[in-house]
């Protein structure tokens, strides 16, 4: 299927089935903002819960927080965002359309602009006479644009009341560092984790859920002793060292060579990753993404080039996904060193450090940060899970269906329940089964309208992994058929075994 077609089909299906649709749609929509419908909310929560299960519940030393979205200007001065959280834009002198300079150059000339200065970008635009895509007007020279949304707190608009919506959740985890380590009696290494909305006034939001102005971050700030950045405990390392990955370190990118395929451990042994904790978090994130349901062959690890690294990072790797519009960043894993804790100490006058009781000394920990955007994961998942199938049925009639092949533990609705016909006592039995399933916390969807075939098609389109049909045999022997979405195989099970059966099928993988 042509990639453009896939993108269009995904958008249409997401809108039709209540997964995601544009915010303020009846007013023409608001670029870069989307609302989640009932199915999308469950999908989102499912991914959140799987993240929480893997990175918080199953570990002893990662603590979850939830902090304010609006923070005063001083926080963002200390973090470097006021000065440096910018993209480069050009404006059309005629129609005043504003465009991201790097995207425009990439789209029109196919030149990669990572790390180029303002003057260099302006020169490329002038030399190639790049014009406004809207009206062919002349463009201004390139200028910086800060991506943070500004607001004022309280009734007075002044420099003292100026505040910003957070562009990342990370900063609060540095601000709360002393409180959390004290409250939890934390020992190094330990992590603080947060899921929550972030806001970036992107110049040109695009590619559906990929580049948004409001999105959800899932971030961990993992604090390690500065001299122990390679001390990953064996029980953690054993789980990731043998993962097969595609990796694109800086030198291969400089030589324009393809990625290498190797075992996770080789990336440390060969000195490709600067420290083991950075590699551990990259591999642990990769492994989790595969278990969410992403195709491992469409994931690769790419090191940031020196000129694209954030101001705080000593080393940074992206996990990239091969979206229908190319290889793009899905998640970043950065070695933020002690930059943030030291900057906030400097600006607030409050010491942010860690007391090592045994040695009776204080250290400022270094931070390894895996940071991902939930919508980019959802977008990658939708692209991976989408399928169209055609086949001949037993009467040699052509059949077709569209489906999402979500993992059973990520699928929004887990079980569909159908009475064969919409008549008692079948309806009554089907309703009873719904209640049993709901009482056991399974999300089910009841449908009694139209033919069974049509009902299967409808639930396939939201990726429901199992469908139960209550038929006349059910009334005789208390069994039902369970139809498995991908294979379409049907088997009979006793109603009393359903809960156990689904508990096994639907637990996090
Ligand atoms: P990009 O270079 O694509 O703008 P970034 O390097 O600025 O991304 P980070 O600051 O590293 O992104 O943020 C961490 C993660 O947050 C990204 O890997 C991505 O998953 C998500 N993210 C960042 N910006 C957006 C956005 N505008 N819309 C949706 N998700 C985003």
XYZ file of C-alpha atoms and ligand atoms in Angstrom:
540
model
C 0.000 0.000 0.000
C 1.325 3.469 -0.883
C 2.432 5.222 2.293
C 0.331 8.313 1.554
C -2.712 6.022 1.262
C -1.917 4.433 4.610
C -1.743 7.822 6.341
C -5.079 8.896 4.843
C -6.737 5.603 5.739
C -5.504 5.753 9.318
C -6.845 9.258 9.817
C -10.222 8.272 8.340
C -10.513 5.100 10.436
C -9.443 6.868 13.644
C -12.159 9.466 13.109
C -14.826 6.940 12.147
C -14.174 4.629 15.091
C -13.778 7.255 17.813
C -10.040 6.847 18.321
C -8.739 10.377 17.635
C -10.179 13.412 15.860
C -9.259 17.093 15.476
C -9.979 19.400 18.409
C -12.606 22.077 17.741
C -13.516 20.151 14.579
C -16.866 21.926 14.089
C -14.921 25.198 13.811
C -12.499 23.786 11.267
C -10.072 22.215 13.736
C -7.022 23.593 15.547
C -3.719 22.556 13.953
C -1.600 20.413 16.240
C -4.410 19.602 18.688
C -6.404 16.353 18.763
C -9.132 14.933 20.996
C -9.254 11.281 21.990
C -12.587 9.535 21.574
C -13.823 6.690 23.784
C -11.716 4.041 22.011
C -8.622 6.249 21.872
C -8.791 7.025 25.586
C -8.752 3.333 26.471
C -5.858 2.714 24.076
C -3.924 5.592 25.612
C -4.595 4.395 29.158
C -3.591 0.877 28.215
C -0.194 2.094 26.971
C 0.196 4.279 30.059
C -0.550 1.315 32.301
C 1.904 -0.910 30.452
C 4.585 1.782 30.852
C 3.761 2.150 34.548
C 3.809 -1.620 35.010
C 7.200 -2.032 33.314
C 9.076 0.999 34.576
C 7.531 1.687 37.980
C 5.506 -1.176 39.460
C 8.057 -3.866 38.592
C 10.972 -1.828 39.961
C 11.861 -0.760 43.464
C 13.684 2.462 42.808
C 11.560 4.485 40.387
C 9.067 6.899 41.911
C 6.184 8.430 39.991
C 5.201 12.080 40.345
C 2.660 14.413 38.828
C 3.521 18.077 38.748
C 2.310 21.457 37.495
C 2.037 22.235 33.827
C 2.575 25.978 34.291
C 5.829 27.054 35.891
C 7.316 30.528 36.421
C 9.799 32.060 33.999
C 12.775 31.577 36.331
C 12.479 27.781 35.996
C 12.788 28.029 32.224
C 15.644 30.520 32.441
C 17.544 28.074 34.629
C 16.786 25.114 32.363
C 17.982 27.019 29.279
C 14.606 26.921 27.535
C 14.056 30.708 27.464
C 17.323 31.202 25.626
C 17.573 28.035 23.601
C 14.295 26.178 23.049
C 13.866 27.501 19.554
C 13.259 26.424 15.986
C 14.130 28.479 12.949
C 11.378 30.072 10.895
C 11.051 32.080 7.707
C 8.065 34.252 6.854
C 6.530 34.982 3.469
C 6.825 38.722 2.764
C 3.586 38.585 0.789
C 1.051 36.335 2.597
C 2.918 36.237 5.965
C 2.760 32.451 6.205
C 5.388 31.275 8.716
C 7.261 28.058 8.017
C 9.941 25.997 9.724
C 13.062 26.701 7.669
C 14.566 23.201 8.026
C 11.305 21.483 7.000
C 10.907 23.790 4.008
C 14.460 23.120 2.786
C 14.101 19.387 3.387
C 10.747 19.255 1.539
C 11.710 21.396 -1.443
C 15.421 20.615 -1.894
C 15.846 17.356 0.041
C 18.846 18.809 1.878
C 19.390 17.780 5.526
C 19.909 20.919 7.622
C 20.611 19.500 11.086
C 22.948 21.850 12.994
C 23.113 24.631 10.344
C 23.318 28.262 11.548
C 20.724 30.965 10.797
C 22.976 32.468 8.109
C 23.609 29.094 6.491
C 19.876 28.382 6.314
C 19.180 31.835 4.819
C 21.965 31.273 2.257
C 20.482 27.917 1.155
C 17.059 29.550 0.705
C 18.516 32.448 -1.292
C 20.863 30.362 -3.440
C 18.055 27.993 -4.483
C 15.460 30.768 -4.663
C 13.097 28.832 -2.386
C 9.693 30.581 -2.379
C 6.532 30.494 -0.261
C 4.661 27.237 -1.029
C 1.376 29.090 -0.605
C 1.752 32.146 -2.898
C 5.307 31.909 -4.322
C 6.169 35.102 -2.433
C 9.710 35.993 -1.346
C 10.814 34.770 2.104
C 12.439 36.720 4.956
C 15.818 35.670 6.314
C 15.783 32.883 8.907
C 15.067 33.843 12.514
C 14.717 32.010 15.817
C 11.284 31.314 17.296
C 10.827 30.151 20.895
C 8.488 27.152 21.076
C 7.161 27.708 24.588
C 3.604 28.942 25.159
C 3.748 32.032 27.373
C 1.094 33.104 29.879
C 0.740 35.292 32.980
C -0.249 34.060 36.419
C -2.790 36.208 38.229
C -4.414 39.458 37.230
C -1.270 41.425 36.415
C 0.666 41.044 33.183
C 4.281 41.831 34.049
C 7.706 40.278 33.840
C 7.255 39.012 37.438
C 4.052 37.112 36.586
C 5.317 35.674 33.318
C 5.102 31.874 33.156
C 5.297 29.133 30.540
C 3.426 25.921 29.853
C 5.990 23.182 30.227
C 7.526 21.877 26.983
C 8.741 18.774 28.879
C 7.829 17.173 32.191
C 11.482 16.746 33.165
C 12.141 20.062 34.896
C 9.725 19.487 37.799
C 11.478 16.239 38.541
C 14.688 18.222 39.080
C 12.866 20.864 41.132
C 11.321 18.158 43.353
C 14.538 16.136 43.590
C 15.282 16.801 47.290
C 11.682 16.266 48.422
C 11.389 12.945 46.636
C 14.722 11.504 47.734
C 13.908 12.452 51.364
C 10.315 11.227 51.299
C 11.202 7.912 49.674
C 14.561 7.470 51.526
C 15.977 6.872 48.078
C 19.418 5.438 47.410
C 21.463 6.054 44.291
C 20.767 5.051 41.606
C 17.067 5.897 41.557
C 14.585 7.402 39.154
C 11.706 9.848 39.136
C 9.076 9.223 36.485
C 6.232 11.264 35.134
C 3.509 10.998 32.529
C 1.722 14.172 31.576
C 0.886 16.809 29.014
C 3.553 18.995 27.449
C 3.076 21.967 25.154
C 5.180 23.180 22.251
C 4.109 25.919 19.893
C 5.401 24.021 16.861
C 5.756 26.232 13.781
C 4.307 23.613 11.485
C 2.505 20.739 13.236
C 2.049 17.827 10.830
C 1.883 14.127 10.123
C -1.255 13.505 12.179
C -0.192 12.582 15.726
C 3.526 12.919 15.081
C 4.104 16.637 15.568
C 1.571 18.189 17.911
C 1.299 21.362 19.942
C -0.171 19.505 22.918
C 0.983 15.966 23.615
C 1.778 13.580 26.413
C 5.292 12.922 27.625
C 6.401 9.769 29.440
C 9.758 10.553 31.005
C 12.140 9.090 33.553
C 14.969 11.038 35.152
C 17.350 8.349 36.393
C 19.930 9.660 38.880
C 23.269 7.847 39.047
C 26.503 8.402 40.939
C 28.782 10.330 38.551
C 31.569 7.726 38.971
C 29.232 4.746 38.559
C 27.708 5.367 35.151
C 28.672 1.869 34.015
C 27.449 -0.008 37.098
C 24.271 -1.607 35.780
C 23.241 -4.542 38.010
C 23.423 -7.945 36.296
C 19.715 -8.699 36.817
C 18.843 -5.649 34.684
C 21.631 -6.044 32.133
C 20.831 -9.748 31.528
C 17.397 -8.802 30.265
C 18.685 -6.504 27.517
C 22.215 -7.525 26.532
C 21.119 -10.034 23.884
C 18.544 -7.860 22.150
C 19.198 -7.582 18.405
C 19.175 -3.957 17.319
C 20.002 -1.716 14.371
C 22.360 1.079 15.423
C 23.540 4.183 13.631
C 26.399 5.798 15.548
C 27.830 9.212 14.612
C 30.750 7.927 12.526
C 28.497 5.862 10.249
C 26.273 8.888 9.682
C 29.317 11.010 8.822
C 30.372 8.421 6.231
C 26.754 8.067 5.087
C 26.895 4.328 5.765
C 23.929 2.138 6.766
C 23.264 1.079 10.369
C 24.938 -1.962 11.889
C 22.933 -4.871 13.205
C 24.295 -6.171 16.486
C 23.563 -7.421 19.979
C 22.884 -4.780 22.602
C 25.993 -5.737 24.591
C 28.302 -5.059 21.602
C 27.344 -1.398 21.676
C 29.025 -1.139 25.060
C 31.922 -3.527 24.423
C 32.906 -1.619 21.276
C 32.675 1.764 23.041
C 29.815 2.949 20.814
C 27.749 4.066 23.798
C 29.508 6.429 26.169
C 28.129 4.772 29.316
C 26.327 1.565 30.230
C 23.346 3.175 31.990
C 22.612 5.183 28.823
C 22.731 1.968 26.801
C 20.652 0.086 29.375
C 17.841 2.642 29.218
C 17.973 2.691 25.422
C 17.693 -1.097 25.211
C 15.041 -1.344 27.946
C 12.975 1.261 26.072
C 13.475 -0.579 22.771
C 12.346 -3.854 24.338
C 9.241 -2.215 25.817
C 8.312 -0.624 22.476
C 8.518 -4.018 20.767
C 6.220 -5.476 23.423
C 3.762 -2.612 22.904
C 3.477 -4.058 19.410
C 5.917 -2.106 17.228
C 7.716 -3.966 14.477
C 11.370 -4.366 15.642
C 12.537 -4.214 12.012
C 11.153 -0.688 11.808
C 13.069 0.508 14.892
C 16.675 1.692 15.018
C 18.967 3.495 17.415
C 20.546 6.690 16.077
C 23.158 8.735 17.892
C 22.785 12.522 17.792
C 25.487 14.296 15.820
C 27.492 16.839 17.853
C 25.754 19.793 16.203
C 22.240 18.491 16.951
C 22.758 17.627 20.630
C 20.730 19.588 23.164
C 22.699 22.078 25.253
C 22.480 19.820 28.334
C 23.444 16.501 26.737
C 26.839 14.760 26.889
C 25.498 12.040 24.588
C 22.066 11.370 23.158
C 20.450 8.577 21.159
C 17.091 8.486 19.472
C 15.001 5.403 18.987
C 13.684 6.037 15.503
C 10.674 4.405 13.907
C 10.226 3.974 10.181
C 6.943 5.879 9.856
C 5.145 6.034 6.521
C 6.809 9.460 6.112
C 10.344 8.246 6.883
C 12.663 7.347 9.792
C 11.788 9.761 12.598
C 12.438 10.164 16.320
C 10.065 8.202 18.494
C 11.981 8.503 21.746
C 15.129 10.247 22.971
C 17.548 8.883 25.580
C 19.974 11.519 26.831
C 22.855 11.699 29.256
C 21.944 15.073 30.833
C 24.934 14.886 33.227
C 24.561 17.133 36.298
C 23.532 20.096 34.122
C 19.967 20.532 35.381
C 20.567 19.995 39.093
C 23.480 22.430 39.025
C 21.596 25.078 37.054
C 18.629 24.961 39.433
C 21.016 25.146 42.386
C 22.582 28.211 40.811
C 19.292 29.961 40.049
C 17.339 29.025 43.216
C 20.180 29.162 45.727
C 19.005 25.770 47.068
C 21.453 22.901 47.014
C 20.336 19.907 44.964
C 22.621 16.999 45.721
C 22.792 13.572 47.320
C 24.384 12.659 50.629
C 26.315 9.375 50.559
C 25.969 8.295 54.185
C 28.760 5.684 54.221
C 31.419 8.007 52.878
C 29.809 11.097 54.413
C 30.215 13.092 51.221
C 27.795 14.847 48.893
C 27.630 14.289 45.149
C 25.564 15.858 42.410
C 24.171 12.847 40.540
C 24.191 12.555 36.761
C 20.920 12.017 34.956
C 20.063 9.517 32.246
C 16.733 10.429 30.695
C 14.545 8.188 28.535
C 11.881 10.540 27.153
C 9.088 9.495 24.860
C 5.909 10.985 23.469
C 2.797 8.872 23.848
C 1.256 10.115 20.593
C 4.327 9.147 18.565
C 4.037 5.657 20.068
C 0.334 5.516 19.216
C 1.066 6.709 15.675
C 3.744 4.021 15.224
C 1.437 1.409 16.717
C -1.456 2.342 14.437
C 0.859 2.109 11.408
C 2.208 -1.276 12.543
C -1.111 -2.799 13.539
C -3.187 -1.665 10.543
C -3.985 -4.441 8.067
C -6.294 -5.090 5.140
C -7.154 -8.692 4.306
C -9.104 -10.426 1.562
C -10.066 -14.108 1.310
C -12.619 -16.526 -0.103
C -15.183 -17.900 2.332
C -16.602 -21.445 2.323
C -19.201 -20.392 -0.287
C -16.341 -19.097 -2.508
C -17.475 -15.533 -1.966
C -14.825 -12.828 -1.745
C -14.530 -11.303 1.727
C -12.478 -8.402 2.978
C -11.771 -6.705 6.246
C -9.739 -3.903 7.768
C -8.305 -4.464 11.205
C -5.876 -3.329 13.853
C -3.737 -6.224 15.051
C -3.159 -4.793 18.520
C -1.587 -7.027 21.167
C -4.342 -8.459 23.290
C -3.145 -6.496 26.367
C -2.941 -3.178 24.482
C -6.190 -3.454 22.484
C -8.762 -0.921 23.730
C -11.739 -3.251 23.965
C -10.624 -6.744 24.857
C -13.712 -8.863 24.265
C -16.806 -8.458 22.115
C -19.985 -10.232 23.137
C -22.636 -11.072 20.544
C -25.948 -12.917 20.874
C -26.351 -14.855 17.611
C -29.719 -13.182 17.131
C -31.150 -10.228 18.968
C -33.792 -12.216 20.855
C -34.252 -13.576 24.351
C -33.074 -15.843 25.887
C -29.840 -15.363 23.846
C -29.705 -11.636 24.641
C -30.230 -12.376 28.305
C -27.353 -14.932 28.359
C -25.068 -12.547 26.443
C -25.835 -9.743 28.916
C -25.029 -12.074 31.810
C -21.659 -12.833 30.260
C -20.966 -9.089 29.820
C -21.637 -8.599 33.533
C -19.315 -11.439 34.530
C -16.561 -9.972 32.333
C -17.102 -6.412 33.571
C -17.072 -7.592 37.195
C -13.660 -9.036 36.444
C -12.428 -5.746 34.968
C -12.380 -6.757 31.309
C -13.413 -4.083 28.838
C -16.064 -5.586 26.665
C -18.292 -4.318 23.951
C -21.801 -5.674 23.386
C -23.280 -5.693 19.902
C -26.519 -7.282 18.752
C -27.172 -5.306 15.568
C -26.839 -6.737 12.015
C -25.309 -10.027 10.870
C -22.542 -11.741 12.824
C -20.193 -11.163 9.866
C -20.779 -7.420 9.993
C -20.351 -7.341 13.740
C -16.981 -9.097 13.367
C -15.907 -6.444 10.801
C -16.883 -3.622 13.167
C -14.913 -4.959 16.113
C -11.950 -5.878 13.874
C -11.735 -2.203 12.960
C -10.992 -1.293 16.572
C -8.760 -4.332 17.038
C -10.843 -6.311 19.573
C -8.830 -9.541 19.994
C -11.661 -11.878 21.054
C -15.350 -12.165 20.204
C -17.766 -14.373 22.110
C -20.918 -15.573 20.401
C -23.870 -16.864 22.403
C -25.924 -19.290 20.317
C -28.601 -21.949 20.825
C -26.078 -24.524 21.975
C -25.197 -22.130 24.817
C -28.679 -22.641 26.219
C -28.118 -26.392 26.297
C -24.557 -26.800 27.557
C -23.436 -23.327 28.806
C -20.662 -23.084 26.240
C -19.929 -20.216 23.837
C -17.675 -19.790 20.818
C -14.618 -17.585 21.112
C -13.377 -16.207 17.811
C -9.769 -15.079 17.731
C -9.333 -11.880 15.687
C -6.137 -12.588 13.703
C -6.643 -16.253 12.838
C -10.473 -15.950 12.779
C -10.492 -19.454 14.351
C -13.447 -20.299 16.556
C -13.460 -22.647 19.521
C -16.045 -23.533 22.153
C -15.402 -22.808 25.802
C -17.464 -23.298 28.896
C -18.797 -20.032 30.344
C -17.371 -20.906 33.728
C -13.836 -21.032 32.252
C -14.031 -17.649 30.511
C -12.576 -15.505 33.281
C -9.520 -17.726 33.746
C -9.043 -18.018 29.990
C -9.066 -14.245 29.467
C -6.908 -13.519 32.509
C -4.208 -15.625 30.891
C -4.679 -14.165 27.415
C -4.800 -10.533 28.439
C -1.974 -10.104 30.932
C 0.841 -7.691 30.052
C 3.507 -9.401 27.961
P 11.751 16.688 17.328
O 13.226 16.810 16.973
O 11.022 15.683 16.500
O 11.068 18.023 17.412
P 12.632 16.618 20.009
O 14.029 16.116 19.854
O 12.450 18.073 20.217
O 11.712 16.098 18.813
P 12.457 15.739 22.681
O 12.593 17.094 23.252
O 13.649 14.827 22.758
O 11.947 15.828 21.181
O 11.198 15.064 23.361
C 11.138 13.692 23.698
C 10.013 13.003 22.974
O 8.809 13.768 23.062
C 10.226 12.815 21.487
O 11.034 11.695 21.237
C 8.804 12.622 21.005
O 8.361 11.301 21.227
C 8.012 13.542 21.906
N 7.729 14.818 21.230
C 8.523 15.901 21.151
N 7.925 16.895 20.463
C 6.712 16.415 20.095
C 5.619 16.973 19.365
N 5.659 18.209 18.911
N 4.530 16.203 19.175
C 4.460 14.938 19.665
N 5.468 14.371 20.360
C 6.582 15.090 20.587
